[in-house]
mmCIF file of C-alpha atoms in Angstrom:
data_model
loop_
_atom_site.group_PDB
_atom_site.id
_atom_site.type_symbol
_atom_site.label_atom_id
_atom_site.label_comp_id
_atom_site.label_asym_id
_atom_site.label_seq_id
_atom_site.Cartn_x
_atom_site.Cartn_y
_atom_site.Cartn_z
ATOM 1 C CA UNK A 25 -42.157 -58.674 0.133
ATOM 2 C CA UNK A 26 -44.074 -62.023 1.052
ATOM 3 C CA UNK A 27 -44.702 -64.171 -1.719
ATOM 4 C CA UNK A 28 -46.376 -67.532 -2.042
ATOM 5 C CA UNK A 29 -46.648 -68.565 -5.418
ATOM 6 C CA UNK A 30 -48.903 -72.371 -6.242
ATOM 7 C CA UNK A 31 -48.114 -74.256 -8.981
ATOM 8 C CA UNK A 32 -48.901 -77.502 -10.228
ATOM 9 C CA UNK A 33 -53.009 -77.185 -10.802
ATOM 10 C CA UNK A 34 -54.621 -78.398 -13.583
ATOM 11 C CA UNK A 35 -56.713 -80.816 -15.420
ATOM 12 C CA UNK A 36 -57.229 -84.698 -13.416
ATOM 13 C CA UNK A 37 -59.561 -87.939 -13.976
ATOM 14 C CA UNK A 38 -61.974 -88.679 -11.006
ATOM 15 C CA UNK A 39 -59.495 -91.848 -9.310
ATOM 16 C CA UNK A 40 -56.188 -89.932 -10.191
ATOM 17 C CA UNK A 41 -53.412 -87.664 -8.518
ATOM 18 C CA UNK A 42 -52.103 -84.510 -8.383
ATOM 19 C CA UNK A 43 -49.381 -82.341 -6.353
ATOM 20 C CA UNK A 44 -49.941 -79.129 -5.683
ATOM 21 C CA UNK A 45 -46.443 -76.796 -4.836
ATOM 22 C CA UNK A 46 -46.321 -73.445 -2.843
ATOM 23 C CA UNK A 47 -43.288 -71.470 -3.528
ATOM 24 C CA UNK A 48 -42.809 -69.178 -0.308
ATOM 25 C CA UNK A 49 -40.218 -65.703 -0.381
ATOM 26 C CA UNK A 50 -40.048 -63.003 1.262
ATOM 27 C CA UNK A 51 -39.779 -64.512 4.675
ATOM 28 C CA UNK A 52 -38.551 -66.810 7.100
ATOM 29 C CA UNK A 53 -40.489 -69.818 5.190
ATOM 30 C CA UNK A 54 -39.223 -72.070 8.504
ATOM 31 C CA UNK A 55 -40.599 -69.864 11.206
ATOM 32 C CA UNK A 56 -44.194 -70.434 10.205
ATOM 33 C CA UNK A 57 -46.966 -73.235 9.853
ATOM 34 C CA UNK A 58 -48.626 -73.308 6.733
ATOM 35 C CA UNK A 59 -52.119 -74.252 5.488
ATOM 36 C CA UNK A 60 -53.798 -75.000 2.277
ATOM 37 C CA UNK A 61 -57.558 -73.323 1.780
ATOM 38 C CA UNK A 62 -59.801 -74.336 -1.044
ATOM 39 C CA UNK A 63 -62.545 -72.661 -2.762
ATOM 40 C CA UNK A 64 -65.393 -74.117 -5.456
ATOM 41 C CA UNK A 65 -65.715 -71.309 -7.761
ATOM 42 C CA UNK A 66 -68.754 -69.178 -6.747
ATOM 43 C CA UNK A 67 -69.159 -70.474 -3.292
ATOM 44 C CA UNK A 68 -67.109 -70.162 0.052
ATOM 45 C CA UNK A 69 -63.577 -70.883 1.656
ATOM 46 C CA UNK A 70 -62.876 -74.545 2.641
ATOM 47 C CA UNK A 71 -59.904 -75.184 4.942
ATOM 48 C CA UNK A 72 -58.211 -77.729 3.957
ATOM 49 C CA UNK A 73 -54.775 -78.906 5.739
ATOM 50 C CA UNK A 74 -52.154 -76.865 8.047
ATOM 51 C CA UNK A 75 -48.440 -78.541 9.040
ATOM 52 C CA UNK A 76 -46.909 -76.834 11.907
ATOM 53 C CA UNK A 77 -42.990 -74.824 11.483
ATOM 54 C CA UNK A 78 -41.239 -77.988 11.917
ATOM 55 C CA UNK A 79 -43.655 -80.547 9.967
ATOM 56 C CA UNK A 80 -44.272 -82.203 13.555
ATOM 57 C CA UNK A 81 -47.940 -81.129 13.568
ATOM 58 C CA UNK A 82 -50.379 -81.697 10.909
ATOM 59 C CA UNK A 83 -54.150 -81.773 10.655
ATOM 60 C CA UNK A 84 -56.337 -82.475 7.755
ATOM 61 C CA UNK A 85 -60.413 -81.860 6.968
ATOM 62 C CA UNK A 86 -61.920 -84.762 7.104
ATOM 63 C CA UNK A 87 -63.458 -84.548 3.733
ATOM 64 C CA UNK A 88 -59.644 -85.041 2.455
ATOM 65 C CA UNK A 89 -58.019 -87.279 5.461
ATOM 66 C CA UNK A 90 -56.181 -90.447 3.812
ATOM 67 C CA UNK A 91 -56.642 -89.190 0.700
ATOM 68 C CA UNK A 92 -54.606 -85.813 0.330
ATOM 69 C CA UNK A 93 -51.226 -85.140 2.059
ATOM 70 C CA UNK A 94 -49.409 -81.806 3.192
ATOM 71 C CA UNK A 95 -45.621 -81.691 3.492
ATOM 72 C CA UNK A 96 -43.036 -78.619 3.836
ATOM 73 C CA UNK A 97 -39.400 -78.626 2.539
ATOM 74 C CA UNK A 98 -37.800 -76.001 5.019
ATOM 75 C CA UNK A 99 -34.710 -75.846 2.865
ATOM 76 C CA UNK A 100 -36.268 -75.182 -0.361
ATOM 77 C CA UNK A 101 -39.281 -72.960 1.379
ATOM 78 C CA UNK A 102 -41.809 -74.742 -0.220
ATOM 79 C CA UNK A 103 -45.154 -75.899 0.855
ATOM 80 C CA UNK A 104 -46.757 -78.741 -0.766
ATOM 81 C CA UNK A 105 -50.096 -80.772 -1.193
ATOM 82 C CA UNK A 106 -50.049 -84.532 -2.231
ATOM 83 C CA UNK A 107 -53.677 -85.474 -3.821
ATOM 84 C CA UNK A 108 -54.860 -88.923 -4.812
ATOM 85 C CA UNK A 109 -58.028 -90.374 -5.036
ATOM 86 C CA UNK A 110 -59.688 -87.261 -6.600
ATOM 87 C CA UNK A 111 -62.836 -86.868 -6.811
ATOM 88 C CA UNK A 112 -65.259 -84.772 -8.633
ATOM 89 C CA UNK A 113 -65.847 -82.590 -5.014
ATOM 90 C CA UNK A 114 -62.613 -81.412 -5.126
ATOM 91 C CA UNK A 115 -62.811 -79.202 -7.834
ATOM 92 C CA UNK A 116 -61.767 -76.290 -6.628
ATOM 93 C CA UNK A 117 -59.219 -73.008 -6.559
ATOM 94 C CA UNK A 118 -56.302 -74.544 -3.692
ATOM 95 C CA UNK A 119 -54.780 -71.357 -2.144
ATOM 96 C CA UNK A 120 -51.776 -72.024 0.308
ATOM 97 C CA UNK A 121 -51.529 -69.208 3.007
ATOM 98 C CA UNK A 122 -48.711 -68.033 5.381
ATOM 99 C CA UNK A 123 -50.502 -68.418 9.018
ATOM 100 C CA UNK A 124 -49.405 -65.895 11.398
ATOM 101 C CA UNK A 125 -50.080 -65.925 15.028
ATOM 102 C CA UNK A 126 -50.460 -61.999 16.377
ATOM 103 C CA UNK A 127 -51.591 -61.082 19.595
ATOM 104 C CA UNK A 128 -51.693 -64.573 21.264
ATOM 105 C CA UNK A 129 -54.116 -65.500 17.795
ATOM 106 C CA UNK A 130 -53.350 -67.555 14.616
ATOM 107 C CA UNK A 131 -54.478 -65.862 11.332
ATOM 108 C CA UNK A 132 -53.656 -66.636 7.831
ATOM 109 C CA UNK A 133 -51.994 -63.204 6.917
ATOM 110 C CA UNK A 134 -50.480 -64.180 3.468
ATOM 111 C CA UNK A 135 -52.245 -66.369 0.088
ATOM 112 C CA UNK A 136 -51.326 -67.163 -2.824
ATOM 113 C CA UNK A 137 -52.744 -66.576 -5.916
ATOM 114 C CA UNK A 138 -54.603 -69.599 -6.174
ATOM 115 C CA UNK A 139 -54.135 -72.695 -8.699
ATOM 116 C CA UNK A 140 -57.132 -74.187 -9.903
ATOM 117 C CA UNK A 141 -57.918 -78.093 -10.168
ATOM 118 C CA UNK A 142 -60.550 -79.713 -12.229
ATOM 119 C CA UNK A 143 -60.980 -83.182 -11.618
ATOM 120 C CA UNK A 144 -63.445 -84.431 -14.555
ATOM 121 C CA UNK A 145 -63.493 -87.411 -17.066
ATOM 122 C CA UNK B 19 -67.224 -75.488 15.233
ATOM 123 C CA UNK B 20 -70.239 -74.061 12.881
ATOM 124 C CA UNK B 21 -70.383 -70.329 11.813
ATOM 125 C CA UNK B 22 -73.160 -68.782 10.855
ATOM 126 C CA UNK B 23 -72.650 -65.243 9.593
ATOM 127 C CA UNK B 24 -75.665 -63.000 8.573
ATOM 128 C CA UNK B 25 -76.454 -61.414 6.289
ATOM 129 C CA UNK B 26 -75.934 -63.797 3.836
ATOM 130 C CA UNK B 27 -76.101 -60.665 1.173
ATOM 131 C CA UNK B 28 -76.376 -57.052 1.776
ATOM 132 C CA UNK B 29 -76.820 -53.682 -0.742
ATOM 133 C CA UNK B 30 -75.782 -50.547 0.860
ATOM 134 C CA UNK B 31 -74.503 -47.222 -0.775
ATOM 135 C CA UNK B 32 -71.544 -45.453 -0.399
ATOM 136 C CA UNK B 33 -71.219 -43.281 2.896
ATOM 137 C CA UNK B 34 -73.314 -45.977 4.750
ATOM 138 C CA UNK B 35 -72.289 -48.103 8.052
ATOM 139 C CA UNK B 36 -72.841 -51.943 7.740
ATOM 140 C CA UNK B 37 -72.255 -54.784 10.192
ATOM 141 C CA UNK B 38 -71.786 -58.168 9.646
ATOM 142 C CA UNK B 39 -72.459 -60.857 12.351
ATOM 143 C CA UNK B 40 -70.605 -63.855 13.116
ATOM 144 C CA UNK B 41 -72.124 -66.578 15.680
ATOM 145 C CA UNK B 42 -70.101 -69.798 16.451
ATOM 146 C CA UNK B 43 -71.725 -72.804 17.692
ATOM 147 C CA UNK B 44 -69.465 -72.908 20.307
ATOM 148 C CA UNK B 45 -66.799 -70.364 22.611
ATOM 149 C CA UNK B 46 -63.885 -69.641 20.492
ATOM 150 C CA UNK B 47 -62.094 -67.181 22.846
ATOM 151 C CA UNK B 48 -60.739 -64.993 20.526
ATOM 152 C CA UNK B 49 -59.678 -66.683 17.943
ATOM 153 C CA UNK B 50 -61.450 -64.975 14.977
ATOM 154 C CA UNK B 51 -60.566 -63.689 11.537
ATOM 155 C CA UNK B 52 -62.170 -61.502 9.207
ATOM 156 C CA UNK B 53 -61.360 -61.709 5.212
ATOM 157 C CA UNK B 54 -62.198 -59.892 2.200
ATOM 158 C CA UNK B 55 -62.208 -61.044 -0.900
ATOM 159 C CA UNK B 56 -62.709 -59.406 -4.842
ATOM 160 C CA UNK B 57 -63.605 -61.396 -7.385
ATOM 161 C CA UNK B 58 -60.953 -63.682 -8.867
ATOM 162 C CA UNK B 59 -58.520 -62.651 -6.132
ATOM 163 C CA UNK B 60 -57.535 -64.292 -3.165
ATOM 164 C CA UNK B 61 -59.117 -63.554 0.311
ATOM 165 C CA UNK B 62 -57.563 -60.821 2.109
ATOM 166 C CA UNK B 63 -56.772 -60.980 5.960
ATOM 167 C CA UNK B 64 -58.400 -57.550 7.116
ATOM 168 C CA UNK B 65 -58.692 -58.168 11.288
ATOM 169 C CA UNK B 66 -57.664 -61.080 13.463
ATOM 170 C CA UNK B 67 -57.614 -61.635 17.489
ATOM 171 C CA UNK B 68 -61.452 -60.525 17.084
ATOM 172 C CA UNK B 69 -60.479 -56.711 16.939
ATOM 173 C CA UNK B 70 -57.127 -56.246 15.731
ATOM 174 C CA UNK B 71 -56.288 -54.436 12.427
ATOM 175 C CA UNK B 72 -54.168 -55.862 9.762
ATOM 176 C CA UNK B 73 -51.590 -53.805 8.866
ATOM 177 C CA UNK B 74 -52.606 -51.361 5.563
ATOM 178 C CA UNK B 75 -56.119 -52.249 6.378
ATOM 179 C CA UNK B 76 -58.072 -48.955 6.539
ATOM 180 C CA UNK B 77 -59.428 -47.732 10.074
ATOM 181 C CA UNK B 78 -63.248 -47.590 8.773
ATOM 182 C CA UNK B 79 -62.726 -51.272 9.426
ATOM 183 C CA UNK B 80 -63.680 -52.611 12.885
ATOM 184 C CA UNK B 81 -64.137 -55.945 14.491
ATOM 185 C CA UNK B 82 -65.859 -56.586 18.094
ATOM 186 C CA UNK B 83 -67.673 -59.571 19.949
ATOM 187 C CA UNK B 84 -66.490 -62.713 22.796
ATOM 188 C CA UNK B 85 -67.871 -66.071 23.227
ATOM 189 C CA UNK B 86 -69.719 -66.623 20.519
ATOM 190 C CA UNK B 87 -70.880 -63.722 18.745
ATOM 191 C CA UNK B 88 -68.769 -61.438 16.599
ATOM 192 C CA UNK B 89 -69.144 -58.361 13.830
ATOM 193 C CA UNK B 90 -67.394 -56.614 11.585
ATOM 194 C CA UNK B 91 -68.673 -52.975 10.968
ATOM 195 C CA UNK B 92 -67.199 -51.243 7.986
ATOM 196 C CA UNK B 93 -68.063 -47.218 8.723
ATOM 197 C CA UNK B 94 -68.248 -44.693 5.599
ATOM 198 C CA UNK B 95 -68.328 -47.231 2.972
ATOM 199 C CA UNK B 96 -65.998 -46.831 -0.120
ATOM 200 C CA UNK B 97 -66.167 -48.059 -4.001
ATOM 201 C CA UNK B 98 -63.521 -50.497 -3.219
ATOM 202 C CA UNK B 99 -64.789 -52.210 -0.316
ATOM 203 C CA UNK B 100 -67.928 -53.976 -1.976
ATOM 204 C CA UNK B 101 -66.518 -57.729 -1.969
ATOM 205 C CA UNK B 102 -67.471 -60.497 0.006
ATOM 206 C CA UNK B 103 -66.191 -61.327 3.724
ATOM 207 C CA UNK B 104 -65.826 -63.924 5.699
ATOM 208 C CA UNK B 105 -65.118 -64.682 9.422
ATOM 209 C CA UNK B 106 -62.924 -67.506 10.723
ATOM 210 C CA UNK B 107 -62.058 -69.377 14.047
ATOM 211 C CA UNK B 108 -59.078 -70.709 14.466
ATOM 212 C CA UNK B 109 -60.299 -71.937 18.421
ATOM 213 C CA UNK B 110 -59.828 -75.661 16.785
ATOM 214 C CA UNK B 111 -59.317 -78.103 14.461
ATOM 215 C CA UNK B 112 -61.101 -78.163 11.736
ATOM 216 C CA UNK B 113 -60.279 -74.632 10.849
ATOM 217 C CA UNK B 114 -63.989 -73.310 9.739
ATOM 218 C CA UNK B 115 -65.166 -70.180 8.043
ATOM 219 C CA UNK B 116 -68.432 -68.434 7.658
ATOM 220 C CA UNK B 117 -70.523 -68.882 4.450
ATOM 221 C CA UNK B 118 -70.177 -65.314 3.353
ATOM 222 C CA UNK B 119 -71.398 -61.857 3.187
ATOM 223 C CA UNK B 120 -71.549 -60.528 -0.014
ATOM 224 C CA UNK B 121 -71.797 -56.413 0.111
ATOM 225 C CA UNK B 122 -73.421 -55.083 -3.051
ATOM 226 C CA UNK B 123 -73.453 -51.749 -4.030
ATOM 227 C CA UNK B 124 -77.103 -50.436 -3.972
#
């Protein structure tokens, strides 16, 4: 059974960090690129960052380039998200997701729970 | 790429057929996803490649459209599928979705 469980969310000052973890099972964590989606409660899906199979590829939204980074440890199949500079606007529910590319088309097949992050003075 | 899915909101009643339309700014072959999602649960692939059923996902589910315009019909609406959906492309970076459907119950 695919699993992708987030930890790490939580409570942040506006200016400070946080790392965000994605715990994959259930698969072959190596085979796939991964991607991080966010969501302000109430309102819609942001996509955030993806990193390819082999961390060679990565691509961010610009509303978080420079400031948040995505990594993969193969070995350990785990997915991460690096944040610093936080702002207020990135409150938000993080998902990661297993993407999945099926007939000739990438889809994110697989989320996680979700790990909320409140950044607030 | 912009989506622009309407309705934003829709009531309907069990037994009915709804579509929801997806229109991208731009051609994005056929590189779109539609989700689900509950409340306080994560989003829930349901069709991808434009047409193509995710696996468990029931048959009253269907997906149609090229270039830029896209639906998702759900036929003989049940209890359980009053959520809110999105579409996706995944033509290009950024990855963007729609703003939402939300399907009430009337």
């Amino acid at each position: 059974e695919v699993q992708l469980v987030e930890s790490g969310g939580g409570l942040v000052k506006p200016g400070g960090s946080l790392r965000l973890s994605c715990a994959a099972s259930g698969f072959s964590f190596s085979s796939h690129d991964m991607t991080w989606v966010r969501q302000v409660p109430g309102q819609g899906l942001e996509w955030v960052a993806s990193i390819d199979d082999s961390a060679y590829y990565i691509y961010y939204a610009d509303s978080v380039k420079g400031r948040f980074t995505i990594s993969r440890d193969n070995a350990k199949s785990s997915l991460s998200l690096e944040m610093s500079s936080l702002r207020a606007d990135d409150t938000a529910i993080y998902y990661c997701a297993r993407v999945s590319r099926q007939q000739g088309a990438d889809c994110f097949d697989f989320w996680g729970q979700g790990n909320l992050v409140t950044v607030s003075s | 790429i912009h989506l622009t899915q309407s309705p934003s909101s829709l009531s309907a009643s069990v037994g009915d057929t709804i579509t929801i339309t997806c229109r991208a700014s731009q051609g994005i072959r056929n590189y779109l996803a539609w989700y689900q999602q509950k409340p306080g649960k994560a989003p829930k692939l349901l069709i991808y490649a434009v047409s193509a059923l995710q696996g468990g996902v029931p048959s009253r589910f269907s997906g149609s459209g090229s270039g830029t315009e896209f639906t998702l019909t759900i036929n003989s609406l049940q209890p359980e599928d009053f959520a809110t959906y999105y579409c996706q492309q995944l033509n290009s970076y950024p990855i963007t979705f729609g703003q939402g459907t939300r399907l009430e119950i009337k």
